[in-house]
Short mmCIF file of C-alpha atoms in Angstrom, two decimals:
data_model
loop_
_atom_site.label_atom_id
_atom_site.label_comp_id
_atom_site.label_asym_id
_atom_site.label_seq_id
_atom_site.Cartn_x
_atom_site.Cartn_y
_atom_site.Cartn_z
CA MET A 57 0.07 -0.10 -0.14
CA THR A 58 2.51 2.46 -1.08
CA ILE A 59 1.89 5.88 -2.97
CA PRO A 60 3.78 7.65 -5.46
CA ASN A 61 5.25 10.97 -3.77
CA PRO A 62 5.22 13.37 -6.67
CA GLU A 63 8.72 16.03 -6.02
CA SER A 64 7.74 18.48 -2.87
CA GLN A 65 10.88 21.48 -2.74
CA PRO A 66 10.38 24.11 0.04
CA GLY A 67 8.91 27.09 -1.68
CA GLN A 68 6.29 25.27 -3.61
CA PRO A 69 2.51 25.94 -3.74
CA GLY A 70 0.72 24.01 -1.09
CA GLN A 71 2.59 23.92 1.41
CA ALA A 72 1.80 25.92 5.00
CA GLY A 73 3.59 29.53 4.72
CA GLN A 74 3.72 29.28 0.79
CA PRO A 75 1.32 30.90 -2.01
CA GLY A 76 -1.03 28.33 -2.67
CA GLN A 77 -2.06 27.67 0.78
CA PRO A 78 -5.75 27.28 1.74
CA GLY A 79 -7.44 30.29 3.98
CA GLN A 80 -5.30 33.02 3.73
CA PRO A 81 -6.61 36.34 1.93
CA GLY A 82 -4.81 37.23 -0.75
CA ARG A 83 -3.85 33.19 -2.16
CA PRO A 84 -5.31 31.48 -4.49
CA SER A 85 -7.04 28.51 -3.89
CA PRO A 86 -3.85 24.97 -4.56
CA THR A 87 -4.80 23.30 -7.20
CA ASP A 88 -5.31 18.80 -7.10
CA GLU A 89 -1.83 19.14 -8.08
CA ASP A 90 -0.70 21.71 -5.11
CA LEU A 91 -1.78 19.63 -2.53
CA ARG A 92 -0.62 15.78 -3.39
CA ARG A 93 2.51 18.12 -3.54
CA THR A 94 2.11 19.09 0.13
CA PHE A 95 1.09 15.43 0.54
CA GLY A 96 4.19 14.52 -0.57
CA ALA A 97 5.99 16.90 0.80
CA VAL A 98 4.78 15.33 4.62
CA ARG A 99 5.75 11.72 3.35
CA GLU A 100 9.70 13.26 2.85
CA GLU A 101 9.66 15.16 6.42
CA VAL A 102 8.34 11.47 7.79
CA ALA A 103 11.29 9.60 6.19
CA ARG A 104 14.22 11.61 7.80
CA ALA A 105 13.09 10.35 11.22
CA VAL A 106 11.76 7.09 9.55
CA VAL A 107 12.77 4.74 7.38
CA GLY A 108 10.60 2.83 5.43
CA GLN A 109 7.41 2.09 6.05
CA GLN A 110 5.70 3.66 4.39
CA PRO A 111 2.61 1.17 4.24
CA ALA A 112 2.26 2.85 7.88
CA VAL A 113 2.89 6.94 6.52
CA THR A 114 0.07 5.96 3.26
CA GLY A 115 -2.02 4.38 5.77
CA LEU A 116 -1.97 7.67 7.93
CA LEU A 117 -2.16 10.13 5.57
CA ILE A 118 -5.69 8.39 4.31
CA GLY A 119 -6.99 8.72 7.15
CA LEU A 120 -7.12 12.39 7.74
CA LEU A 121 -7.60 12.69 4.12
CA CYS A 122 -11.34 10.77 4.75
CA ASN A 123 -12.16 11.83 8.73
CA GLY A 124 -10.73 8.41 10.60
CA HIS A 125 -9.12 7.05 12.58
CA VAL A 126 -6.90 4.27 12.18
CA LEU A 127 -4.39 1.52 14.32
CA LEU A 128 -1.54 0.65 13.98
CA GLU A 129 -0.06 -3.21 14.84
CA GLY A 130 3.25 -3.67 15.03
CA VAL A 131 5.66 -5.76 17.39
CA PRO A 132 7.76 -3.38 19.56
CA GLY A 133 10.52 -1.82 17.80
CA VAL A 134 8.74 -1.19 14.17
CA ALA A 135 9.28 2.55 14.57
CA LYS A 136 4.77 2.54 15.44
CA THR A 137 4.78 5.65 18.15
CA LEU A 138 8.22 7.25 16.37
CA LEU A 139 5.91 7.46 12.62
CA VAL A 140 2.95 9.28 15.11
CA ARG A 141 5.52 11.54 16.51
CA SER A 142 6.97 12.21 12.93
CA LEU A 143 3.95 12.20 11.08
CA SER A 144 2.87 15.58 13.75
CA ALA A 145 6.05 17.18 13.57
CA ALA A 146 5.23 17.19 9.38
CA LEU A 147 1.87 18.34 10.31
CA ASP A 148 1.10 21.98 11.69
CA LEU A 149 -1.97 21.05 14.28
CA LYS A 150 -2.30 20.17 18.20
CA THR A 151 -0.82 17.13 18.82
CA HIS A 152 -1.08 15.59 22.83
CA ARG A 153 0.14 11.54 23.08
CA VAL A 154 -2.12 9.82 25.95
CA GLN A 155 0.08 6.35 27.37
CA PHE A 156 -2.24 4.33 27.46
CA THR A 157 -2.12 2.25 31.04
CA PRO A 158 -4.18 -0.27 33.38
CA ASP A 159 -4.88 3.05 35.42
CA LEU A 160 -5.73 5.14 32.63
CA MET A 161 -9.45 6.44 33.56
CA PRO A 162 -11.91 7.63 30.74
CA GLY A 163 -11.57 11.27 32.68
CA ASP A 164 -7.77 11.31 31.66
CA VAL A 165 -8.73 11.18 28.36
CA THR A 166 -11.68 12.60 28.00
CA GLY A 167 -11.18 16.11 30.83
CA SER A 168 -13.35 15.62 33.94
CA LEU A 169 -14.71 18.91 35.69
CA VAL A 170 -12.80 20.21 38.76
CA TYR A 171 -13.30 22.43 41.46
CA ASP A 172 -12.78 26.54 41.43
CA THR A 173 -11.84 27.06 44.58
CA LYS A 174 -11.76 30.57 44.22
CA THR A 175 -14.99 30.88 42.26
CA GLY A 176 -16.91 27.95 44.06
CA GLU A 177 -17.85 26.85 40.95
CA PHE A 178 -16.70 23.44 39.19
CA GLU A 179 -15.20 24.27 35.74
CA PHE A 180 -14.60 21.73 33.24
CA ARG A 181 -11.08 20.92 32.18
CA GLU A 182 -10.21 19.21 29.02
CA GLY A 183 -8.26 16.03 28.55
CA PRO A 184 -6.08 15.67 26.91
CA VAL A 185 -8.20 14.03 23.57
CA PHE A 186 -10.09 18.30 23.26
CA THR A 187 -6.54 18.07 20.41
CA HIS A 188 -5.90 17.53 16.26
CA LEU A 189 -4.32 14.65 16.33
CA MET A 190 -3.90 12.12 19.77
CA LEU A 191 -0.94 9.48 19.93
CA ALA A 192 -2.95 6.44 22.12
CA ASP A 193 0.32 4.65 22.15
CA GLU A 194 -0.30 0.91 23.34
CA ILE A 195 -4.68 1.31 23.41
CA ASN A 196 -5.31 -1.69 24.24
CA ARG A 197 -2.83 -2.01 27.75
CA THR A 198 -6.60 0.87 29.86
CA PRO A 199 -9.99 -1.48 31.20
CA PRO A 200 -12.55 -1.64 28.37
CA LYS A 201 -13.91 1.46 31.03
CA THR A 202 -10.74 3.93 29.02
CA GLN A 203 -10.48 2.49 25.34
CA ALA A 204 -14.93 3.11 25.90
CA ALA A 205 -13.87 6.24 27.09
CA LEU A 206 -13.13 7.25 22.99
CA LEU A 207 -16.02 5.81 21.60
CA GLU A 208 -18.07 9.22 21.59
CA ALA A 209 -15.27 10.82 20.95
CA MET A 210 -14.49 9.50 17.03
CA ALA A 211 -17.73 8.69 16.33
CA GLU A 212 -19.18 11.49 16.92
CA GLY A 213 -15.57 13.55 17.19
CA GLN A 214 -17.52 14.96 20.60
CA VAL A 215 -17.43 14.11 24.02
CA SER A 216 -20.17 14.57 26.86
CA VAL A 217 -19.53 15.38 30.16
CA ASP A 218 -21.77 16.22 32.73
CA GLY A 219 -24.84 16.22 29.95
CA LEU A 220 -23.48 19.03 27.92
CA SER A 221 -21.35 17.23 24.72
CA ARG A 222 -18.56 19.42 23.76
CA ARG A 223 -16.81 19.33 19.44
CA LEU A 224 -13.67 18.00 19.41
CA PRO A 225 -10.95 19.83 17.14
CA ASP A 226 -11.37 19.66 13.87
CA PRO A 227 -9.83 18.14 11.94
CA PHE A 228 -9.21 15.14 14.43
CA MET A 229 -8.25 11.92 14.24
CA VAL A 230 -6.55 9.27 16.79
CA ALA A 231 -3.35 6.43 15.87
CA ALA A 232 -3.51 4.03 17.77
CA THR A 233 -0.73 1.46 18.49
CA GLN A 234 -0.67 -2.44 19.79
CA ASN A 235 1.04 -5.02 19.82
CA PRO A 236 0.70 -8.42 19.24
CA VAL A 237 2.63 -11.08 20.35
CA GLU A 238 2.37 -9.32 23.85
CA TYR A 239 -0.57 -9.70 25.73
CA GLU A 240 -0.21 -10.52 29.28
CA GLY A 241 -1.88 -7.55 30.78
CA THR A 242 -3.60 -6.31 28.28
CA TYR A 243 -7.49 -5.29 27.57
CA PRO A 244 -8.43 -6.57 23.77
CA LEU A 245 -10.56 -3.74 21.86
CA PRO A 246 -14.15 -5.60 21.47
CA GLU A 247 -15.67 -5.82 17.37
CA ALA A 248 -18.21 -2.16 18.04
CA GLN A 249 -14.19 -0.80 19.12
CA LEU A 250 -12.55 -1.90 17.29
CA ASP A 251 -15.77 -1.07 14.23
CA ARG A 252 -14.34 2.84 15.37
CA PHE A 253 -10.89 2.21 12.77
CA LEU A 254 -11.12 3.17 9.93
CA LEU A 255 -8.19 1.20 8.96
CA LYS A 256 -5.58 -0.75 10.50
CA VAL A 257 -1.97 -0.69 9.94
CA THR A 258 0.46 -3.68 10.17
CA LEU A 259 4.26 -2.37 10.49
CA GLU A 260 6.82 -5.02 9.72
CA LEU A 261 10.21 -6.01 10.35
CA PRO A 262 12.36 -4.11 8.40
CA GLU A 263 14.25 -4.46 5.06
CA ARG A 264 18.35 -5.93 5.75
CA GLU A 265 18.63 -2.82 3.82
CA ASP A 266 16.27 -0.53 5.19
CA GLU A 267 17.70 -1.93 8.85
CA VAL A 268 21.24 -0.75 7.46
CA GLU A 269 19.96 1.99 7.59
CA ILE A 270 18.74 2.66 10.67
CA LEU A 271 21.77 1.90 12.18
CA ARG A 272 23.89 4.83 10.06
CA ARG A 273 21.13 6.98 11.43
CA HIS A 274 22.01 5.99 14.50
CA ALA A 275 25.70 5.96 14.29
CA ALA A 276 25.37 9.29 12.81
CA GLY A 277 23.86 10.65 16.22
CA PHE A 278 19.81 10.80 16.16
CA SER A 279 17.78 10.99 18.33
CA ALA A 280 13.96 9.74 18.09
CA SER A 281 13.15 11.63 20.83
CA ASP A 282 14.96 15.28 19.20
CA LEU A 283 13.00 15.14 15.74
CA ALA A 284 13.94 19.39 15.27
CA SER A 285 17.85 17.52 15.25
CA ALA A 286 16.71 15.06 12.39
CA GLY A 287 15.71 18.43 10.35
CA VAL A 288 11.31 17.52 10.29
CA THR A 289 8.57 20.67 10.01
CA ALA A 290 5.75 21.25 10.10
CA VAL A 291 4.54 21.24 5.87
CA ALA A 292 1.12 21.35 6.05
CA ASP A 293 -1.68 22.72 8.07
CA ALA A 294 -5.18 22.03 8.41
CA ALA A 295 -7.00 23.99 6.20
CA THR A 296 -4.22 22.30 4.01
CA ILE A 297 -6.48 18.96 5.67
CA GLN A 298 -8.93 20.52 4.57
CA ALA A 299 -9.05 21.72 1.55
CA ALA A 300 -7.67 18.16 0.11
CA ARG A 301 -10.98 16.58 2.07
CA ALA A 302 -13.38 18.41 -0.37
CA ALA A 303 -11.08 16.77 -3.51
CA VAL A 304 -11.20 13.34 -3.10
CA GLY A 305 -15.19 14.18 -2.07
CA ARG A 306 -15.34 14.73 -5.25
CA VAL A 307 -13.33 11.37 -6.54
CA GLN A 308 -16.26 9.51 -8.79
CA SER A 309 -17.11 6.40 -8.42
CA GLY A 310 -19.46 4.79 -11.37
CA PRO A 311 -21.59 1.84 -10.12
CA GLU A 312 -19.37 -1.84 -11.54
CA VAL A 313 -17.54 0.12 -8.30
CA LEU A 314 -20.19 -0.26 -5.85
CA GLY A 315 -21.54 -3.09 -7.16
CA TYR A 316 -17.92 -4.40 -6.66
CA ILE A 317 -17.83 -3.50 -3.40
CA THR A 318 -20.82 -4.89 -2.43
CA ASP A 319 -20.01 -7.81 -3.68
CA LEU A 320 -17.03 -8.65 -1.59
CA ALA A 321 -19.21 -7.12 1.55
CA ARG A 322 -21.40 -9.87 0.79
CA ALA A 323 -18.97 -12.24 0.19
CA SER A 324 -16.69 -12.20 3.31
CA ARG A 325 -20.69 -12.93 4.76
CA LEU A 326 -21.36 -15.76 3.44
CA SER A 327 -17.60 -17.19 4.05
CA PRO A 328 -17.42 -20.71 6.05
CA SER A 329 -13.91 -18.48 7.27
CA PHE A 330 -15.20 -15.18 8.68
CA GLN A 331 -18.01 -15.87 11.63
CA LEU A 332 -18.57 -12.03 11.32
CA GLY A 333 -18.54 -10.34 7.64
CA VAL A 334 -18.66 -7.15 7.13
CA SER A 335 -21.34 -5.21 7.71
CA PRO A 336 -21.91 -1.58 6.04
CA ARG A 337 -20.25 0.49 8.41
CA GLY A 338 -17.10 -1.42 6.72
CA SER A 339 -18.87 -0.84 2.19
CA THR A 340 -18.68 2.55 3.32
CA ALA A 341 -15.22 2.89 4.89
CA LEU A 342 -13.79 1.01 1.54
CA LEU A 343 -15.40 3.18 -0.68
CA GLN A 344 -14.33 6.29 1.31
CA THR A 345 -10.30 4.74 1.41
CA ALA A 346 -10.42 4.10 -2.59
CA LYS A 347 -11.40 7.85 -3.05
CA ALA A 348 -8.47 9.03 -1.81
CA TRP A 349 -6.44 6.07 -2.61
CA ALA A 350 -7.76 6.85 -6.17
CA TRP A 351 -6.83 10.88 -5.53
CA LEU A 352 -3.57 10.32 -3.71
CA ASN A 353 -2.96 8.29 -7.26
CA GLY A 354 -3.24 11.36 -9.39
CA ARG A 355 -7.54 10.29 -10.73
CA ASP A 356 -10.89 11.87 -10.04
CA TYR A 357 -12.35 8.49 -10.00
CA THR A 358 -12.41 5.54 -8.04
CA THR A 359 -11.62 1.67 -9.81
CA PRO A 360 -11.66 -1.32 -8.05
CA ASP A 361 -8.21 -1.53 -8.11
CA ASP A 362 -7.95 0.67 -5.81
CA VAL A 363 -10.67 -0.51 -3.99
CA GLN A 364 -8.58 -4.42 -4.21
CA ALA A 365 -5.38 -1.32 -2.72
CA MET A 366 -6.99 -1.53 0.47
CA ALA A 367 -9.71 -3.77 0.66
CA LEU A 368 -6.64 -5.85 3.74
CA PRO A 369 -6.29 -2.49 5.69
CA CYS A 370 -9.53 -1.12 5.29
CA LEU A 371 -11.81 -4.81 6.44
CA ARG A 372 -9.69 -7.13 8.04
CA HIS A 373 -10.48 -5.60 11.31
CA ARG A 374 -13.60 -5.88 10.90
CA VAL A 375 -13.95 -8.93 10.85
CA SER A 376 -13.61 -12.29 12.75
CA LEU A 377 -12.59 -15.89 12.50
CA ARG A 378 -14.80 -18.89 12.67
CA PRO A 379 -12.10 -20.61 16.20
CA GLU A 380 -11.37 -23.97 14.05
CA ALA A 381 -10.16 -21.52 11.12
CA GLU A 382 -7.64 -20.77 13.63
CA LEU A 383 -7.25 -23.57 14.40
CA ASP A 384 -6.23 -24.98 10.23
CA GLY A 385 -3.93 -21.90 10.63
CA VAL A 386 -5.04 -20.20 8.76
CA SER A 387 -4.88 -15.85 8.96
CA THR A 388 -7.85 -13.01 8.98
CA ASP A 389 -5.97 -12.53 5.87
CA GLN A 390 -5.28 -15.35 4.24
CA VAL A 391 -8.81 -15.51 3.36
CA LEU A 392 -9.29 -11.27 2.61
CA SER A 393 -6.61 -11.68 -0.19
CA GLY A 394 -9.58 -14.93 -2.03
CA LEU A 395 -11.37 -13.67 -1.90
CA LEU A 396 -9.85 -10.56 -3.18
CA ALA A 397 -9.18 -13.59 -6.01
CA THR A 398 -12.79 -15.34 -6.09
CA VAL A 399 -14.76 -12.32 -5.98
CA PRO A 400 -15.58 -11.40 -9.86
CA VAL A 401 -14.17 -7.27 -11.45
CA PRO A 402 -15.69 -5.34 -13.34
CA ARG A 403 -13.51 -4.30 -16.09
#
């Protein structure tokens, strides 16, 4: 899942603080190509700190474009947290990181009422969820009660406390990480929580060349805690993201693409390997991400290839294997890949 990276040099239209930036009086609105160039610049800034992991970078960008949330899964040490921190550094957005722990309470995430001794009244103190980009680090290490505190924020873009609903900033995205191999002291996310994530992206161990480059950078003094020294700077802001979302919304999807997505979803519900197939919400998410993928690749229309490109990250967390399939050693991705190979593709 890797998109072309248009060449982006400092000063190109569409970058933060440069001509073509949306929302600046007297400046022309950026074209789609300007916006794609800016997103290419974001990828380049992230690459200053993170080696490889292009599919994960693409997934996070698509999450921003579709106003969705992204779950990053990988073994420890594959740069899940660094990836999100690098993305936040490349965007002129408000960001917060929350380390999810067993003793974290819902109010620690959403905010709570605090008694003011001076006024004698309770006032609401915003939690870290009131941000543009929230890094929920090791989200499966906190109890379900605290995990559920994010449900309303992720689905509705708001938080309700003491009977009042408070809107979150726009854009708002949760980028959550989890470790797939260590289950001691963890609380697996239930289906309702997983379904709130637009994408589930798996981070693999790096290839040999990438690992050599990681070591070379560290030997030269790179520090993951100091992204500024790596030269990561903000090249896009909220207005850029809003303009790009509007451009993605103009991407057209013909009836053959809509039918193909429907056929894939229905095939998952009939698969003998799944006890839970793709819901209509999953079909809608696949359409949204296919449109974003098409736009990033320079087209204003979707094709079945766009659907296939996004099928695994968009659907792998929305289905559930039957126990007998798990005993046979079958993985979710294998079953979904089999459906992609058997469901007729419109041409």
